[in-house]
XYZ file of C-alpha atoms in Angstrom:
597
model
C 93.026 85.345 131.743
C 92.802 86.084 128.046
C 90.659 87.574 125.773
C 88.013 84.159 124.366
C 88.415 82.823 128.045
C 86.437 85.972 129.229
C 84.007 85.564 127.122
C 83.156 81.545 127.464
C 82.958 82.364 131.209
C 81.206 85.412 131.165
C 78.270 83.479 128.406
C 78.469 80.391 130.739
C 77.834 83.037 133.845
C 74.930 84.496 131.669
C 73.667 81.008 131.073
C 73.887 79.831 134.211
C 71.260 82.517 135.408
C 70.300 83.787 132.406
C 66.383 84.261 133.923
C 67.236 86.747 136.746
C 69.778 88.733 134.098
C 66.916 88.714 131.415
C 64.278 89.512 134.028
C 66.137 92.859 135.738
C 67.382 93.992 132.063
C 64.414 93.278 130.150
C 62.102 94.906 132.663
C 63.911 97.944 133.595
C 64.277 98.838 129.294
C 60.776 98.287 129.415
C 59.821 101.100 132.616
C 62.536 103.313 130.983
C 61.232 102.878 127.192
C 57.459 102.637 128.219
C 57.263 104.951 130.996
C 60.223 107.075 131.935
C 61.076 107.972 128.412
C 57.015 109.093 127.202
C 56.826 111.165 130.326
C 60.017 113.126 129.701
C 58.883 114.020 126.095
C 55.304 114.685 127.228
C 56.887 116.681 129.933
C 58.884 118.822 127.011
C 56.228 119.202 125.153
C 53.595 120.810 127.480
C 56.037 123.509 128.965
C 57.138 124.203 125.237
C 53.808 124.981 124.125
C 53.075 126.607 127.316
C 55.673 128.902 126.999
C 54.963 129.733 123.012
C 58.106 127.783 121.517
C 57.360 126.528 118.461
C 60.480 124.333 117.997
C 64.217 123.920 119.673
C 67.664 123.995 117.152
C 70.904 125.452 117.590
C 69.373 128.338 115.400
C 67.162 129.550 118.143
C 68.966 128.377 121.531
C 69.802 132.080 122.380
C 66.627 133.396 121.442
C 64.895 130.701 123.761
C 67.051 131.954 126.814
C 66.771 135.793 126.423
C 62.874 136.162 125.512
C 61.237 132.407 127.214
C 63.650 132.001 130.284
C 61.430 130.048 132.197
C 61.329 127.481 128.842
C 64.769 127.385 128.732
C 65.038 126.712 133.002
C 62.654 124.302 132.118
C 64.150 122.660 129.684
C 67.290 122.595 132.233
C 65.404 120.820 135.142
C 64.704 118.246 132.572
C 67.813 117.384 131.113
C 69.142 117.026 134.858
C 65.944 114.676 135.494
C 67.016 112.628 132.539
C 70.502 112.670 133.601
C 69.414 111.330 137.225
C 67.686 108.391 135.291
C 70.782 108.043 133.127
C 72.505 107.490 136.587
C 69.578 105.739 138.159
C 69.671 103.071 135.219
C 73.461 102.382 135.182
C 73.715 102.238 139.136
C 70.315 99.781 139.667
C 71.838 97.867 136.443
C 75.410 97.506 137.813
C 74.074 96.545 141.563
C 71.752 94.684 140.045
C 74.219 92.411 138.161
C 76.078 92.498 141.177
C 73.561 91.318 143.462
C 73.077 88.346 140.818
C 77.284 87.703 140.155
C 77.076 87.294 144.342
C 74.237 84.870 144.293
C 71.552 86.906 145.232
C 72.072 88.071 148.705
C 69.512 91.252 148.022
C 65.995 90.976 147.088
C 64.994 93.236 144.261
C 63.507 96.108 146.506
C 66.690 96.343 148.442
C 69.331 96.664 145.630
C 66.668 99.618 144.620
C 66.682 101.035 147.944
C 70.718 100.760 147.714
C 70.641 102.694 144.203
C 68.043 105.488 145.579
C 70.589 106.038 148.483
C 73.907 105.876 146.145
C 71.914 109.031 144.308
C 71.090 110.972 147.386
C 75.132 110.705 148.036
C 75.816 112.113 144.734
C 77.146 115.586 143.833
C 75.580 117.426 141.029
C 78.727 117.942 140.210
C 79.562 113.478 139.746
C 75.855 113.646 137.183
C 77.601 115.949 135.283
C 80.590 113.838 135.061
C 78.743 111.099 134.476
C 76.918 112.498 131.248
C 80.047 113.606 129.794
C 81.277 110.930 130.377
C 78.845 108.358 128.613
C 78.701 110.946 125.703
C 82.080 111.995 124.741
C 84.654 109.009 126.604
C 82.909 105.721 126.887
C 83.426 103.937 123.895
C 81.233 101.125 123.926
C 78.585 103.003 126.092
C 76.021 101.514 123.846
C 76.669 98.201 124.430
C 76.566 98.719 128.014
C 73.234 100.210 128.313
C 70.488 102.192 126.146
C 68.870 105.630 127.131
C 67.291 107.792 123.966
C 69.162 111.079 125.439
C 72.801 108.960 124.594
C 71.343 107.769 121.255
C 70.792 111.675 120.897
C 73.880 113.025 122.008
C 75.486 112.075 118.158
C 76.911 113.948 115.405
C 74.900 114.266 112.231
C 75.894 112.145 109.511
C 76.285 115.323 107.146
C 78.574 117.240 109.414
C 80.894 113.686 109.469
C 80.903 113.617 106.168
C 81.714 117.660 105.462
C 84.850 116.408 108.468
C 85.634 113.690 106.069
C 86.194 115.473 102.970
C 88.677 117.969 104.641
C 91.787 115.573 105.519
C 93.342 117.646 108.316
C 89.353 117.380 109.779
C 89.909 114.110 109.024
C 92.720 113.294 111.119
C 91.446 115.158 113.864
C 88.419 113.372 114.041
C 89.974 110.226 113.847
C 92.265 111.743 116.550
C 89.795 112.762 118.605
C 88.363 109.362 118.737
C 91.709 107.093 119.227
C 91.628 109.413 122.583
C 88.492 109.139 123.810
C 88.534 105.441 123.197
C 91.693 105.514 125.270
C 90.015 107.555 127.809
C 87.104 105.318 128.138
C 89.552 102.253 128.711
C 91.822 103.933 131.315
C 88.666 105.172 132.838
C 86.430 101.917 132.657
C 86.792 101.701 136.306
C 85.325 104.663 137.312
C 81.688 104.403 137.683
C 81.839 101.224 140.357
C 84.255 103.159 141.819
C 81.797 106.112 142.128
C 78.756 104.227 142.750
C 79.740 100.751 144.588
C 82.821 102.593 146.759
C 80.788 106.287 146.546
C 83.996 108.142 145.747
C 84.481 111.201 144.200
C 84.998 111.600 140.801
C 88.138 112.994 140.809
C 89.139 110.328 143.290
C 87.403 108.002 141.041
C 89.368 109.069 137.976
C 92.824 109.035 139.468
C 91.923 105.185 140.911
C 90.546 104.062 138.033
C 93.957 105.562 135.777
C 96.061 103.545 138.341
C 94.249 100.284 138.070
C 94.243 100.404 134.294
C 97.833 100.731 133.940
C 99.814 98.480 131.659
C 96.550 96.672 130.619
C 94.694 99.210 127.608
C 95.376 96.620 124.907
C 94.786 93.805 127.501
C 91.194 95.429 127.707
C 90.895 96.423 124.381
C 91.343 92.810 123.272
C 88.818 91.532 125.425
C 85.937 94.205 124.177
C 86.993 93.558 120.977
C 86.745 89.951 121.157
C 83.621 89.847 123.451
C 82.245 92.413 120.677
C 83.051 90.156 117.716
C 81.679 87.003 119.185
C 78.234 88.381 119.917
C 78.437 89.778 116.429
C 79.020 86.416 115.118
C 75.964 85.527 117.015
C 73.386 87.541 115.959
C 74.627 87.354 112.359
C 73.974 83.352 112.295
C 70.765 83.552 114.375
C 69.710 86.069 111.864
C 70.882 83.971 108.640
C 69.944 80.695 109.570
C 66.068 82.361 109.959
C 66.571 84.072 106.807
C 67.802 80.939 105.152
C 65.131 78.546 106.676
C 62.546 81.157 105.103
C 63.967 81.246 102.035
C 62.891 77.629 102.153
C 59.821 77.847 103.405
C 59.246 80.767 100.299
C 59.119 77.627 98.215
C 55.945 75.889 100.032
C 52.202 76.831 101.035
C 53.121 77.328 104.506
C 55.335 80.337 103.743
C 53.234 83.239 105.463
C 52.880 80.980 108.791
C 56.565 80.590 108.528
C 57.521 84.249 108.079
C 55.133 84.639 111.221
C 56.830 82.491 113.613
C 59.983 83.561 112.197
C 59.571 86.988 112.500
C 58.625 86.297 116.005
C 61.597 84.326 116.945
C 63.539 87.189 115.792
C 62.051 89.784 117.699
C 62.509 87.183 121.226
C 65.769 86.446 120.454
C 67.101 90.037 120.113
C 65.402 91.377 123.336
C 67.532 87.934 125.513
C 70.264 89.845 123.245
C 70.136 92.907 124.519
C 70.264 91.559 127.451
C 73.100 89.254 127.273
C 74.814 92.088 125.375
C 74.394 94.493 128.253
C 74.803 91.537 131.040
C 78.882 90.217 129.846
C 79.565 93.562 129.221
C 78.623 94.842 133.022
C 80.542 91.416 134.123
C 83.346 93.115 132.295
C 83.342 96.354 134.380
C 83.159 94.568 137.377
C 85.761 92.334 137.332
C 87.941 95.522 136.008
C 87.045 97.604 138.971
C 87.615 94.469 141.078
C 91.201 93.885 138.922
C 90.361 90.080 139.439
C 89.020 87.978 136.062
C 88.968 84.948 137.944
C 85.817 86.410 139.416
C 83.677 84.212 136.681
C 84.820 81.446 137.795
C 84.411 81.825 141.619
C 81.097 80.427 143.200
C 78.739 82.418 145.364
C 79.479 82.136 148.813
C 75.225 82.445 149.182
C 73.231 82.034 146.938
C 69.386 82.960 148.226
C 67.405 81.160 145.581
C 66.217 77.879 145.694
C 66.484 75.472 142.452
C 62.203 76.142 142.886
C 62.475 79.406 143.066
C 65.240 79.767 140.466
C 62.793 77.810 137.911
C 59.935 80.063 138.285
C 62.187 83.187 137.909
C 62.424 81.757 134.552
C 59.294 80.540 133.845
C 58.146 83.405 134.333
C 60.920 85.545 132.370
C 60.484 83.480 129.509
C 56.468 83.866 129.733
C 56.820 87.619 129.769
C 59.066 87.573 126.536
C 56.240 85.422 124.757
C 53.306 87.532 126.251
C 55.447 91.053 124.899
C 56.590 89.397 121.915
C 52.918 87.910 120.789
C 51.601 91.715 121.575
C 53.610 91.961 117.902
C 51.906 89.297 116.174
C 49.073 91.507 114.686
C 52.187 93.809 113.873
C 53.983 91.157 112.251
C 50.998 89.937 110.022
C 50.384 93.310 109.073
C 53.828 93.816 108.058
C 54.515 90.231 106.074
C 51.306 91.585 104.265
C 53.557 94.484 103.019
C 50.723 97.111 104.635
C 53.683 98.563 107.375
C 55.957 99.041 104.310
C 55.152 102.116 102.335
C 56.865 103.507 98.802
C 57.999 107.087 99.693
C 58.238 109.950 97.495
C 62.166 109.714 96.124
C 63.987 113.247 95.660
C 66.956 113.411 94.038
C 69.628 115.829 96.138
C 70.780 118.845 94.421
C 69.354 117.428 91.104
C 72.162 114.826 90.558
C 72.858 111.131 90.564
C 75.563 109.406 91.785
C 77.911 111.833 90.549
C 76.325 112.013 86.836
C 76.639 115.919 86.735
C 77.785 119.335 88.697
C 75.302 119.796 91.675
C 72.736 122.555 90.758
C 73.530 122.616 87.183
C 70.742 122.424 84.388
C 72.592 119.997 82.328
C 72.787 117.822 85.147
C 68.749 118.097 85.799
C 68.310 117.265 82.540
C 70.197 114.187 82.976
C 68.654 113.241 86.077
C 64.819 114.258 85.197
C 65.373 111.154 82.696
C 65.413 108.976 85.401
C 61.966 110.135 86.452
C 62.502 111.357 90.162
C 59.483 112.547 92.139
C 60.990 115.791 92.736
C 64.601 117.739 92.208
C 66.064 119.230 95.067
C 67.765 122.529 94.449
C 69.324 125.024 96.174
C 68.727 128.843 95.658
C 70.787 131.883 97.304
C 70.373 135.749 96.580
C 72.742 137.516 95.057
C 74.406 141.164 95.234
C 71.882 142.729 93.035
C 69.021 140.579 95.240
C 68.181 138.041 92.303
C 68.448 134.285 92.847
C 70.858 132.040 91.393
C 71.145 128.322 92.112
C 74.130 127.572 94.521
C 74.549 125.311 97.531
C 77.529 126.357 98.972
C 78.481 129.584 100.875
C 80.794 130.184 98.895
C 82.310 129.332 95.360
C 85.612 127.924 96.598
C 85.164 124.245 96.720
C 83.455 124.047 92.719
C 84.807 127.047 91.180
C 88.130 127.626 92.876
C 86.910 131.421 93.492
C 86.613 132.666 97.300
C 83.968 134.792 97.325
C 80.235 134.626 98.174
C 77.407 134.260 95.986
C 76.241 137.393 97.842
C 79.570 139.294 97.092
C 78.622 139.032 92.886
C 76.070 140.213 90.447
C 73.511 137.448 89.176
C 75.535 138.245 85.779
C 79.120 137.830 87.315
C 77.707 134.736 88.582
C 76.364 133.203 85.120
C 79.507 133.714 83.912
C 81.443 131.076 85.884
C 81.942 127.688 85.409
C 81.605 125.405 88.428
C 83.421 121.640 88.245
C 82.689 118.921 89.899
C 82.817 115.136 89.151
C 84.868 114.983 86.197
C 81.892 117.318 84.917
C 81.597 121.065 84.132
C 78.792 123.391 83.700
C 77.855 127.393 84.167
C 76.053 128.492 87.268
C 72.471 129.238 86.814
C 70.057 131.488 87.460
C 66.880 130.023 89.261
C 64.629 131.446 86.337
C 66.802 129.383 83.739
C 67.072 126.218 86.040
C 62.886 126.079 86.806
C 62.302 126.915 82.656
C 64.671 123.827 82.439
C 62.458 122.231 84.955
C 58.871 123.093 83.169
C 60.765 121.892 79.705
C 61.481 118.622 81.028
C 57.871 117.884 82.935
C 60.056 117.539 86.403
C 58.657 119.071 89.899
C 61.205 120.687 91.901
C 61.811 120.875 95.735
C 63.606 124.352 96.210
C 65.431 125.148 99.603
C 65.520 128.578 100.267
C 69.465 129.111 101.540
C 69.779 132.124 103.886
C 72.828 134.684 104.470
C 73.704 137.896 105.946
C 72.693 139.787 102.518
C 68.972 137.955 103.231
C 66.295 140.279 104.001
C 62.357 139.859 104.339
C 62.268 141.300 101.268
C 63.652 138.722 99.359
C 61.081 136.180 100.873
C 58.476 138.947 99.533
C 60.298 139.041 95.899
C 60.448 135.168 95.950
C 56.421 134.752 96.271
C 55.294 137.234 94.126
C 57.761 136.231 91.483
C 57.904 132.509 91.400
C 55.309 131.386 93.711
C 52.271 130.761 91.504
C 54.510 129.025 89.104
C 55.423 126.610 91.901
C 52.087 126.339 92.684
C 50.980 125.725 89.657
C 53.628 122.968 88.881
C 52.982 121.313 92.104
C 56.397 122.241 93.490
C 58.008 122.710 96.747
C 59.672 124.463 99.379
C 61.985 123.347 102.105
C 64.313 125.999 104.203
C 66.604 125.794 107.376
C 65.500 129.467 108.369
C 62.613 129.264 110.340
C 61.468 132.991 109.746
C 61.585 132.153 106.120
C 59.312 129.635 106.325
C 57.091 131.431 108.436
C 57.088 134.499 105.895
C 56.262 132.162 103.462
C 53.501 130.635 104.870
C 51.950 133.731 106.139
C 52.469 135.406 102.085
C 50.905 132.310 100.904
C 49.141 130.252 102.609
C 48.865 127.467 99.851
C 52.498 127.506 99.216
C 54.211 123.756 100.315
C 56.943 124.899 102.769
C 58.648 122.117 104.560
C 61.089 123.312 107.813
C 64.773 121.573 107.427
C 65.650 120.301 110.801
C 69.037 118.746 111.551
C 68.478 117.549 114.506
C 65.417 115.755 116.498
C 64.919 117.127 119.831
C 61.650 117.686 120.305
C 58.612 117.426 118.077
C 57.957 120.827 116.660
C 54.783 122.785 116.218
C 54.903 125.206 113.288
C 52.961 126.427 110.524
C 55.457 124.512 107.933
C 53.539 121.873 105.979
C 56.390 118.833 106.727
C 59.997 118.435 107.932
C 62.496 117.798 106.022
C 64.761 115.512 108.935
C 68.643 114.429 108.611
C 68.308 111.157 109.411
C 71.060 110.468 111.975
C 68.762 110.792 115.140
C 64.847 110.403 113.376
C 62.788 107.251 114.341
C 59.255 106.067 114.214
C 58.289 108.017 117.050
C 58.869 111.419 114.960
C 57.307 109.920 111.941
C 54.083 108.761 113.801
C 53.978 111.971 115.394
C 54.049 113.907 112.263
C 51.442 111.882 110.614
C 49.086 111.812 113.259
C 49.555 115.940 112.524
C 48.978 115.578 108.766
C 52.660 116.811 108.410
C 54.986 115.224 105.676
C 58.467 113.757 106.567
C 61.494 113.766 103.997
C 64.273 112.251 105.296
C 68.298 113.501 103.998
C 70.472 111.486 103.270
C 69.373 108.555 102.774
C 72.529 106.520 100.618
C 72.541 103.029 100.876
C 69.941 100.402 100.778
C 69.907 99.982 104.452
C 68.988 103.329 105.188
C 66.462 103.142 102.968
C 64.747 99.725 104.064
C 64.437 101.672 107.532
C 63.103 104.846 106.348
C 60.267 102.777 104.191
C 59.577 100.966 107.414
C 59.180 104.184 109.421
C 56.746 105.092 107.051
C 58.544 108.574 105.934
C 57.000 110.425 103.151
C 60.086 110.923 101.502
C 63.790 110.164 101.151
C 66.783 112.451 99.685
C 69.347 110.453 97.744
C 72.365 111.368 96.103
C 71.851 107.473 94.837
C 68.728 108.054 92.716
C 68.729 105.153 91.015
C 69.347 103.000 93.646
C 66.906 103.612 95.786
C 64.254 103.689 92.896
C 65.592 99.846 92.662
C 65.219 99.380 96.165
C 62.056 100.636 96.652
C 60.066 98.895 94.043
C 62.194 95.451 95.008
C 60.701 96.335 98.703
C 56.961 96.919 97.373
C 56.391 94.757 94.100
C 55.424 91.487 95.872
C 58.609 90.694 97.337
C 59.547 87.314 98.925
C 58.460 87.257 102.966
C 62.709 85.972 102.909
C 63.405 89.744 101.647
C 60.810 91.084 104.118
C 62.255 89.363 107.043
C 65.639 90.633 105.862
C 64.578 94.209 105.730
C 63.660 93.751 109.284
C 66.333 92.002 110.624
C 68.019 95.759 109.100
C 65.763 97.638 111.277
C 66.111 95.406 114.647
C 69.676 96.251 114.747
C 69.679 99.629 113.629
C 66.766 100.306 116.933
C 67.056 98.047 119.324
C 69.621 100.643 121.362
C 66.978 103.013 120.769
């Protein structure tokens, strides 16, 4: 069977019982999202703060283990809870859709019953698979199913793009994913075979490697198709609202319309979800089974009545409209423009799309004209312990010279020309690049870059030298170290020091007056956390206009841009009274970029 025929009978399978697909889906997001997920991150948070740990990174992972062991066991029984619901989902899901694609032999309570016994067979050794699985082999994971751990377990945009700009990393990231999307074809078998047939997963594996012989591109055409078609979906449902509001822009019914259509959109991508996660399930199945005539074969029984069958959707499709009206007041608020808020907008490393050297003066100069909120600047110590504006550990990659700021004199240092852009400057010192600053009336936002020739001392040097001047100019501090920040804060108190965090784990609670987040895994929860404790967000880096539409309708503080302009544009055409067409668009952006979330 080929590729589009898969799809027509997988969407007229969907259709056919689209009410007991919508209902298992659509309620068990809503225990997981509503319930399961809350409880794990309140769970987190109370043995963190029992045990003293202000924050979890990859800069204090070791330091967690060897002085808080029992937070770091902690933190252990938790991820394998979370992996246990990462299994539980997938397993109720897949029997689930099973129990359906058979006609419904099972009630509800026994399919459950059926996954709670499938996980009391299962080897701690098979979760472990299974999470390495769904984070480094399956492919198209996401489309399958949603858990916030998996939408965690991603590389940060900045570290993809520092891969990208190498061309050997290059290739081997693009390597490393032509395999695992290989992988997660051959091996698109396995987790029936482990939870319908309850085989081991090296059993699993080698079963699942023989069935998928001679047909990768046979099932890589069929995701891909199946893929493009719901893409083509969504994308009309989407314009044809957008266009029918750009309409009803034109009339005195425009803010009813917005309403209704802003409602619509929100019902029709939850029944998209679930479709999405529904054909793609039907296409595991009948690849474990090896049989795509499957969608075409009949139930044998089929234990619901056409009574029966009707109120199953009745009262699916009441249950969307009840959650979906729970947004109204949301949705009013937001047409209203009240949800969408102008952040602060910082240019990164004081340049604009390319208009200078990073960290030069000429190029703040340059970039001050274009009135940014603040300048963000980087500032390392030297060999004789002064402070000259550099980003990068070393000067290799703008000056050709491999050596370490650290390794040379503040004076050895002014004395080299950095390139970059088709643009040249010197390096600066950071007392030359703030008197720049104060000449041109522009606030800075200084990160504080650490090394091995760091000490305390330097933090000390730093305050008493520059740190009424930054008070007094209403400038800023952001660092990645977090003793640096906590030195700062506890030399002076009234200092601004914001705590750089790549990554979002967990909430933190430190004495650091925001975060400054990369924005590959922040969301609204971290936001709403952080202004409920009076702590700033600034989000890095945000590049194009869809990141920034999302990051105004988290409500972040501020964003980072290497696009200064740009996102100045953006923001004011977001915030000066724009059309409820543009508004709806901006949120049609931020469905799709969270509703895997």
């Amino acid at each position: 069977m080929g590729a589009w025929r898969f799809w027509w009978d997988s969407t007229r399978r969907f259709y056919k019982n689209w009410g007991s697909y919508v209902a298992l889906i659509f309620s068990t997001n809503l225990v997981i999202s509503y319930l399961a997920v809350p409880f794990f991150n309140w769970l987190l948070e109370m043995l963190l703060k029992w045990q003293g740990v202000s924050y979890v990174s990859y800069t204090n992972v070791l330091s967690i283990i060897i002085h808080t062991p029992i937070a770091a066991l902690g933190m252990l029984a938790i991820l394998l809870a979370v992996i246990i619901l990462i299994y539980w989902q997938f397993a109720f899901l897949l029997l689930g859709i099973i129990n359906i694609f058979r006609g419904r032999p099972q009630t509800i309570r026994q399919v459950l019953r059926t996954t709670v016994t499938s996980l009391t067979l299962t080897s701690p050794s098979t979760f472990l698979f299974f999470i390495g699985y769904f984070i480094v082999v399956l492919p198209f994971g996401s489309f399958i199913f949603t858990t916030p751990l998996l939408n965690k377990a991603r590389i940060p945009a900045f570290i993809v793009s520092y891969l990208l700009e190498n061309p050997w990393m290059t290739l081997g990231l693009a390597g490393f994913y032509l395999i695992a999307g290989y992988l997660g074809i051959r091996l698109i078998s396995l987790l029936p075979l482990m939870i319908i047939d309850r085989l081991p997963w090296k059993t699993a594996v080698k079963r699942s490697w023989q069935q998928t012989k001679h047909r990768t591109l046979r099932y890589l055409w069929t995701m891909l198709v199946t893929l493009f078609m719901i893409l083509v979906a969504v994308t009309l449902i989407y314009m044809l609202i957008y266009l029918a509001q750009l309409g009803f822009d034109k009339t005195g019914i425009a803010m009813a319309a917005a309403t209704v259509n802003l409602f619509i959109m929100e019902a029709v991508t939850e029944v998209i979800i679930c479709y999405t996660t529904a054909v793609f399930m039907m296409l595991i199945i009948v690849c474990y089974r090896q049989d795509f005539t499957l969608l075409r074969q009949a139930p044998q029984h089929f234990n619901e009545a056409p009574r029966l069958k009707r109120w199953t959707r009745a009262s699916v499709a009441i249950g969307i409209l009840l959650a979906t009206s729970l947004l109204v007041a949301v949705n009013l608020v937001y047409l209203n423009g009240l949800v969408i808020t102008k952040p602060i907008i910082i240019s990164h490393r004081g340049v604009d799309d390319g208009n200078g050297v990073q960290n030069t003066i000429p190029a703040l100069i340059k970039t001050s004209k274009e009135h940014p909120d603040y300048v963000e600047m980087d500032i390392q110590v030297t060999k004789d312990h002064q402070f000259v504006v550099m980003h990068d550990p070393t000067l290799k990659a703008l000056a050709g010279i491999n050596k370490k700021p650290s390794q040379l004199t503040l004076k050895q240092l002014e004395k080299i020309t950095v390139r970059e852009n088709g643009h040249q400057a010197k390096i600066p010192s950071f007392d030359a690049y703030l008197k720049a600053a104060r000449q041109h009336h522009q606030k800075l936002l200084v990160e504080i870059k650490t090394s091995s020739a760091y000490t305390s001392a330097d933090t000390k040097r730093f305050i008493n030298r520059y740190g009424a001047t930054l008070l007094a100019h209403h400038d800023q501090v952001h660092t990645l170290s977090y003793k640096v920040m906590r030195d700062l804060k506890r030399l002076d108190s009234q200092q601004f020091v914001s705590y750089i965090l790549p990554y979002n784990l967990t909430f933190p609670h430190t004495d650091a007056n925001g975060y400054t987040m990369e924005v590959t895994t922040l969301n609204d929860q971290f936001v709403d956390k952080a202004d409920r404790n009076h702590k700033t967000v600034y989000a890095w880096d945000i590049d194009d206009t869809d990141q920034m539409d999302r990051m105004m309708f988290m409500g972040v503080t501020g964003i980072i841009t290497d696009n200064l302009k740009e996102m100045q544009q953006e923001a004011k055409s977001n915030t000066d009274h724009p059309s409820y067409a543009k508004l709806l668009l901006t949120f049609m952006n931020e469905l799709s970029l969270t509703s895997n979330e």
